[in-house]
mmCIF file of C-alpha atoms in Angstrom:
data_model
loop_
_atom_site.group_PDB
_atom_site.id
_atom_site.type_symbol
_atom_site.label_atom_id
_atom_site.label_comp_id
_atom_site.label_asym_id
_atom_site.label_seq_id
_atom_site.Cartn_x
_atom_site.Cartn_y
_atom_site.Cartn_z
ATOM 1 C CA UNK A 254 -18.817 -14.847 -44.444
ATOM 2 C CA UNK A 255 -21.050 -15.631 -41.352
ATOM 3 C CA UNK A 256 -25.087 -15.027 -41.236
ATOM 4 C CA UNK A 257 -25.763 -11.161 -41.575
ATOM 5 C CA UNK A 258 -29.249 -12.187 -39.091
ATOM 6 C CA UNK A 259 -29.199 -10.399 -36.019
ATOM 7 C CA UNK A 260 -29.545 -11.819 -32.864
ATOM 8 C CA UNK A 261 -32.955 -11.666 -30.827
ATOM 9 C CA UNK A 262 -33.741 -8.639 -29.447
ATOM 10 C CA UNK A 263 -36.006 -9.151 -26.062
ATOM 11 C CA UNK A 264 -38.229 -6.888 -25.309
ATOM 12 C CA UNK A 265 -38.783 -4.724 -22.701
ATOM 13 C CA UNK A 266 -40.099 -5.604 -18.935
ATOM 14 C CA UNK A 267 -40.467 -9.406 -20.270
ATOM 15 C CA UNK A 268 -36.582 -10.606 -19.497
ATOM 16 C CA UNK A 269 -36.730 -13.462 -16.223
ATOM 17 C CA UNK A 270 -32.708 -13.351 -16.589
ATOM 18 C CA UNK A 271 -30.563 -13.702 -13.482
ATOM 19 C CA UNK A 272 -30.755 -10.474 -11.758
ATOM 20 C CA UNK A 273 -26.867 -11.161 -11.637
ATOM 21 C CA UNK A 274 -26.458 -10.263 -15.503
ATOM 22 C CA UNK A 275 -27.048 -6.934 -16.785
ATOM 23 C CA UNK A 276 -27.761 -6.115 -20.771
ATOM 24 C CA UNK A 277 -24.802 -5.769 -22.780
ATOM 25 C CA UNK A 278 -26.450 -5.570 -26.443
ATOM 26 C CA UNK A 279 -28.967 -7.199 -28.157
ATOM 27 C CA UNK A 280 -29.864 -9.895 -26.564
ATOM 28 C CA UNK A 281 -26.696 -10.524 -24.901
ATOM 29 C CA UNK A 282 -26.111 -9.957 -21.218
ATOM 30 C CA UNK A 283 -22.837 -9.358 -19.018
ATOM 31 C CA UNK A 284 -21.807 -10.068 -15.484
ATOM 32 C CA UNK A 285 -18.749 -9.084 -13.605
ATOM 33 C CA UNK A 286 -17.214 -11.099 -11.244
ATOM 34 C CA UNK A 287 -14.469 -9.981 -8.941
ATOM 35 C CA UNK A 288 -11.235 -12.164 -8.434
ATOM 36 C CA UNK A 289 -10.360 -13.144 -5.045
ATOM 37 C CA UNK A 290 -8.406 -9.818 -4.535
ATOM 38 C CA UNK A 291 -11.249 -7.576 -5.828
ATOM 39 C CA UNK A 292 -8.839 -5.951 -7.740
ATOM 40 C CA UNK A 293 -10.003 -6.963 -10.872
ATOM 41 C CA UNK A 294 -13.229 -8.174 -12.501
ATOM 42 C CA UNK A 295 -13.752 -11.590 -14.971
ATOM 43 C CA UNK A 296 -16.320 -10.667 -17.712
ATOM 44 C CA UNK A 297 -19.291 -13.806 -18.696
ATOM 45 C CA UNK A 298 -21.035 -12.918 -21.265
ATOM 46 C CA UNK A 299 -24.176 -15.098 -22.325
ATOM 47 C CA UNK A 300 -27.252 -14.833 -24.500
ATOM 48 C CA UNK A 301 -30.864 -15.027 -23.013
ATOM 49 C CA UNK A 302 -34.320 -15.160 -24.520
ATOM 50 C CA UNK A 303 -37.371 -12.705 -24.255
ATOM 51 C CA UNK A 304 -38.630 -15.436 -21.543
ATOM 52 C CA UNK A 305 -34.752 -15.812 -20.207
ATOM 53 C CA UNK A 306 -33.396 -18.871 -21.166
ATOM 54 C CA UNK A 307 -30.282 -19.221 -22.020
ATOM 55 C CA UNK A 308 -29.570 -19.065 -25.552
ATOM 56 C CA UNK A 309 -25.524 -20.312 -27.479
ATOM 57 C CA UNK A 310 -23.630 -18.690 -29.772
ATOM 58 C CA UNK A 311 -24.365 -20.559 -32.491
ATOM 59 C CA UNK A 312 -21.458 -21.203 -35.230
ATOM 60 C CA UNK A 313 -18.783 -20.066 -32.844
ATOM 61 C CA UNK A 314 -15.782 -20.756 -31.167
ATOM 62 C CA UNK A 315 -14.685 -20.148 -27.513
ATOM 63 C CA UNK A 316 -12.893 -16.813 -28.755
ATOM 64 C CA UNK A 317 -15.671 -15.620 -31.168
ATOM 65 C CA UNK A 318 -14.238 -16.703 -34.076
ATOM 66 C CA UNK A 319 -16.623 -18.042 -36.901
ATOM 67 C CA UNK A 320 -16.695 -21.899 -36.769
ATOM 68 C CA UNK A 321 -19.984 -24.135 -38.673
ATOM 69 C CA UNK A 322 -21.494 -26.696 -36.244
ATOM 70 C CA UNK A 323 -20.295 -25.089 -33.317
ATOM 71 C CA UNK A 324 -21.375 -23.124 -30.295
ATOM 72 C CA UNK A 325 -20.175 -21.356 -27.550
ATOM 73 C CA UNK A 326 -22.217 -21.392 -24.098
ATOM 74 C CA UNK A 327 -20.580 -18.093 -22.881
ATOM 75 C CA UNK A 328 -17.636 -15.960 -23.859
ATOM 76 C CA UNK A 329 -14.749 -14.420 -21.222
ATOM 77 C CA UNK A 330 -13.865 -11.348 -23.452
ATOM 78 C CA UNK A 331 -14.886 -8.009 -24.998
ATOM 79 C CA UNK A 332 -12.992 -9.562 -27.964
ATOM 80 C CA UNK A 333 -14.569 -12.802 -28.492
ATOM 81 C CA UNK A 334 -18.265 -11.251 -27.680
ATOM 82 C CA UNK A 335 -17.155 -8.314 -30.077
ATOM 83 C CA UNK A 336 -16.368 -11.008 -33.105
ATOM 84 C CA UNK A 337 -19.499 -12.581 -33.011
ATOM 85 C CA UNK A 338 -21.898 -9.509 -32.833
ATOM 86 C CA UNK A 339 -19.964 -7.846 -35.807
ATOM 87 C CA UNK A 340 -20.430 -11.083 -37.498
ATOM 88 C CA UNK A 341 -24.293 -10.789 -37.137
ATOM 89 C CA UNK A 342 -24.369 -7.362 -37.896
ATOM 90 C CA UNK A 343 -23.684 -4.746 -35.263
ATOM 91 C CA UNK A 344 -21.907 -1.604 -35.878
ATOM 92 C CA UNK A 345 -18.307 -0.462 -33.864
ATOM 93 C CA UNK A 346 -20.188 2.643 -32.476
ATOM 94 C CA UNK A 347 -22.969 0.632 -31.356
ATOM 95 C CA UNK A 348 -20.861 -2.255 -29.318
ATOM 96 C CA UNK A 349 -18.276 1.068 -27.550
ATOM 97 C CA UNK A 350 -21.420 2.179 -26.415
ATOM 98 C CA UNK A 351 -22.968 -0.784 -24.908
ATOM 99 C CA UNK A 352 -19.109 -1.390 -23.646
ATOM 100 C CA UNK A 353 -19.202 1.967 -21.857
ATOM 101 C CA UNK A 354 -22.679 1.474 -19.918
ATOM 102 C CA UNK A 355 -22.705 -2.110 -19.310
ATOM 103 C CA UNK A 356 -19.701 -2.983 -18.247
ATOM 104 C CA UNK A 357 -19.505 0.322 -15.770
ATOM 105 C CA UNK A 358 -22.639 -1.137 -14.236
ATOM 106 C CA UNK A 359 -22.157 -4.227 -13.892
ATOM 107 C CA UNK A 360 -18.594 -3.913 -12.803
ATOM 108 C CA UNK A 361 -20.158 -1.326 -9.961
ATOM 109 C CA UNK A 362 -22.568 -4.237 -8.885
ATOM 110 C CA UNK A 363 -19.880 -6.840 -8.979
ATOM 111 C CA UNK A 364 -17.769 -4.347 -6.837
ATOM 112 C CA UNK A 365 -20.968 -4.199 -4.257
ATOM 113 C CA UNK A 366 -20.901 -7.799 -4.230
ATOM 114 C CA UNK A 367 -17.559 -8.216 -3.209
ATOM 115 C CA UNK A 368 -17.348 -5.832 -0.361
ATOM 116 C CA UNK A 369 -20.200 -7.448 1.665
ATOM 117 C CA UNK A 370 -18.984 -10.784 0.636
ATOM 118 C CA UNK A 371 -15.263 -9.331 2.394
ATOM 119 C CA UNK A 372 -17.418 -7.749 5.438
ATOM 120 C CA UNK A 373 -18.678 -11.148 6.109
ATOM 121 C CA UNK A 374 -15.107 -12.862 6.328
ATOM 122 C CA UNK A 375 -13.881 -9.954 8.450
ATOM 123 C CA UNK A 376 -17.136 -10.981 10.532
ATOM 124 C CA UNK A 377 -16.310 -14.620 10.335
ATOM 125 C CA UNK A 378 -12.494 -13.974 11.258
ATOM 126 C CA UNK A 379 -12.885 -12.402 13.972
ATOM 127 C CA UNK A 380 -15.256 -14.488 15.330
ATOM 128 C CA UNK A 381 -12.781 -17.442 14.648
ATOM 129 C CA UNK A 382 -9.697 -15.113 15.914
ATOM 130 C CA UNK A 383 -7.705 -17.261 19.497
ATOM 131 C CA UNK A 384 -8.536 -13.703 21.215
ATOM 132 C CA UNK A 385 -12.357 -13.915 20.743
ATOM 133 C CA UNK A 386 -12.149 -17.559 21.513
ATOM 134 C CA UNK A 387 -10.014 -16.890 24.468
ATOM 135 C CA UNK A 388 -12.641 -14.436 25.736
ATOM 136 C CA UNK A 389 -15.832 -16.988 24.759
ATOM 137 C CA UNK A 390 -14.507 -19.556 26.724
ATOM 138 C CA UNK A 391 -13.403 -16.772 29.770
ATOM 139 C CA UNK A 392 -17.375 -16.224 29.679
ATOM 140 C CA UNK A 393 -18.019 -19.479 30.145
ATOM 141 C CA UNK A 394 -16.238 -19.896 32.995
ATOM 142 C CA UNK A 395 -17.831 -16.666 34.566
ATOM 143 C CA UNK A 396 -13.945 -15.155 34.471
ATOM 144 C CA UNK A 397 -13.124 -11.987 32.791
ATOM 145 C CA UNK A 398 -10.819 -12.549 30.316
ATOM 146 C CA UNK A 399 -7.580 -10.577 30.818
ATOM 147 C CA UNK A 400 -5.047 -9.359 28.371
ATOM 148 C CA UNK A 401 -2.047 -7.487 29.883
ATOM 149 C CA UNK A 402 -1.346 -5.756 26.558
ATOM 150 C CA UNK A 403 -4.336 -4.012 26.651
ATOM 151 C CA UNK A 404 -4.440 -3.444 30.153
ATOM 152 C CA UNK A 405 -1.148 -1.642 30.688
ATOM 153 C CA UNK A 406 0.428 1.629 28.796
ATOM 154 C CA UNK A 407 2.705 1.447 26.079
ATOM 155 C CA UNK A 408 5.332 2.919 28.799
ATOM 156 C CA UNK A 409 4.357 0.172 31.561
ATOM 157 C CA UNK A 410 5.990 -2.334 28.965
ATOM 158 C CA UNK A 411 9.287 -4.233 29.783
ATOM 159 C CA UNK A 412 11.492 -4.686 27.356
ATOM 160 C CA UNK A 413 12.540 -8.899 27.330
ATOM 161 C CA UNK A 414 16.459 -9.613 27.790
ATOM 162 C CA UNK A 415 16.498 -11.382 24.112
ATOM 163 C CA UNK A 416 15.438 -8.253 22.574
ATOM 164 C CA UNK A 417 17.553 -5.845 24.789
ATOM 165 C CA UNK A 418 20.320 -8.544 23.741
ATOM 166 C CA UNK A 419 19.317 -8.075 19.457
ATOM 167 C CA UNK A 420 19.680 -4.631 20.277
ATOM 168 C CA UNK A 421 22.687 -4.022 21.814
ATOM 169 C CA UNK A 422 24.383 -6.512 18.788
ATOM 170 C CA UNK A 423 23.221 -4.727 15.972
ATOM 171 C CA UNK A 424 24.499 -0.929 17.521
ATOM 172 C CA UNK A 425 27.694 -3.007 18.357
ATOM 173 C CA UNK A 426 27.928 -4.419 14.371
ATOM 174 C CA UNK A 427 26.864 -0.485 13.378
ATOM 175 C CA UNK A 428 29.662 0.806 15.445
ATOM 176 C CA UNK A 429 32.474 -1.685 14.205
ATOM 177 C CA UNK A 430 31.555 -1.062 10.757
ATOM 178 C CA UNK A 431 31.755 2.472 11.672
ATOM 179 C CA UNK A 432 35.187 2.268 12.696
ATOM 180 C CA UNK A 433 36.369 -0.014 9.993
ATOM 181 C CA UNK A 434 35.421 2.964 7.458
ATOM 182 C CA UNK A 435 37.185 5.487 9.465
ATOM 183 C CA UNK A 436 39.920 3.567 9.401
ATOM 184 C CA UNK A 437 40.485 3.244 5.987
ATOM 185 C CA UNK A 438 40.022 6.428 4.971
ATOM 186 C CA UNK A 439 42.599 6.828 7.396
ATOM 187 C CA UNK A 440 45.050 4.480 5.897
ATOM 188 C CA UNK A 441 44.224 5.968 2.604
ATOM 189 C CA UNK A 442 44.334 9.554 3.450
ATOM 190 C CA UNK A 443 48.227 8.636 5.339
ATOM 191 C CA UNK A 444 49.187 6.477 1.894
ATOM 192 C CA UNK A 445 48.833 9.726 -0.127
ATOM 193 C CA UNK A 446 50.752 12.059 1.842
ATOM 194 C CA UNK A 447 53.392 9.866 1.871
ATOM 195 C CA UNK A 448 53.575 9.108 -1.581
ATOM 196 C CA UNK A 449 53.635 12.992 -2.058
ATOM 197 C CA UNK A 450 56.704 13.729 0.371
ATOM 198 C CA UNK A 451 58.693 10.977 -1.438
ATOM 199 C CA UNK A 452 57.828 12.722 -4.613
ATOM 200 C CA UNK A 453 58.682 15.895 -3.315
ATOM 201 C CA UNK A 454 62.026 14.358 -2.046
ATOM 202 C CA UNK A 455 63.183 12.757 -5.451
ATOM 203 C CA UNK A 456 63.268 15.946 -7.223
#
């Protein structure tokens, strides 16, 4: 069996920890980072002091799991960070809890984060889009920049002959299908009442 010591607890109003990290239990802290997509979140979890320095997991594996002479810097998992604090004493009731606050919070503040980091590549897209450089360099020049799209209704359009062209193939290819069905059914519908007049005339 692993130590039954606790870990530190750090007191109140005296933590210097990465505003990043939010208190998970004890004297463990969690931070939510959201993947690329932002639909999901990665979970670090890591141990500070009452001053905020980082602290290990002492006699413990990546996953949690009780090891001697080892130690983890951080864990990725509810799991792993679950193993060691029941190792060192902390009760089911007491880690749902902290699970239930923590991680709402600091997946809400991770969420935060990634919108204005996603506003700011819209920003930088657009900036970086051929149109707005089109219209930078149009500036330059002291010409307006013109765009006939924009300019003229959707009814001013003209269709171009290669589409027109597409067009007229695919209503021809729907239309000889069209035919080929009727056809058969045809065929199939004159096959039967055959076949039933020659039955009728054999008896």
């Amino acid at each position: 069996p692993g130590s039954t010591r606790r870990p530190r607890v750090a007191m109140p109003g005296t933590m210097t920890v990465d505003p990043a990290f939010m208190r998970y239990h004890a004297d463990v802290w969690v931070r939510a980072v959201p993947r690329a997509d932002g639909s999901q979140f990665d979970l670090c979890f890591r141990r500070f002091d009452d001053r905020g320095a980082r602290l290990h997991f002492e006699d413990s594996n990546n996953t949690g799991q009780l090891e001697r002479g080892k130690r983890a810097s951080e864990f990725h998992s509810k799991l792993a960070v679950g193993r060691y604090l029941r190792r060192h004493g902390s009760k089911d009731a007491e880690l749902a809890e902290a699970e239930s606050a923590a991680l709402r919070t600091s997946s809400s503040a991770a969420a935060e984060v990634f919108k204005k980091a996603n506003l700011g590549k819209a920003s930088k897209a657009k900036a970086r889009s051929p149109r707005a450089r089109e219209d930078a360099r149009g500036a330059g020049r002291g010409e307006k920049s013109t765009n006939r799209t924009k300019q003229e209704p959707n009814s001013a359009r003209v269709r171009t002959p290669s589409v027109t062209v597409n067009a007229a193939k695919r209503t021809a290819k729907r239309t000889a299908k069209d035919d080929e069905a009727k056809s058969k059914k045809r065929r199939k519908l004159e096959t039967a009442a055959e076949t039933k007049k020659k039955k009728k005339t054999t008896r």
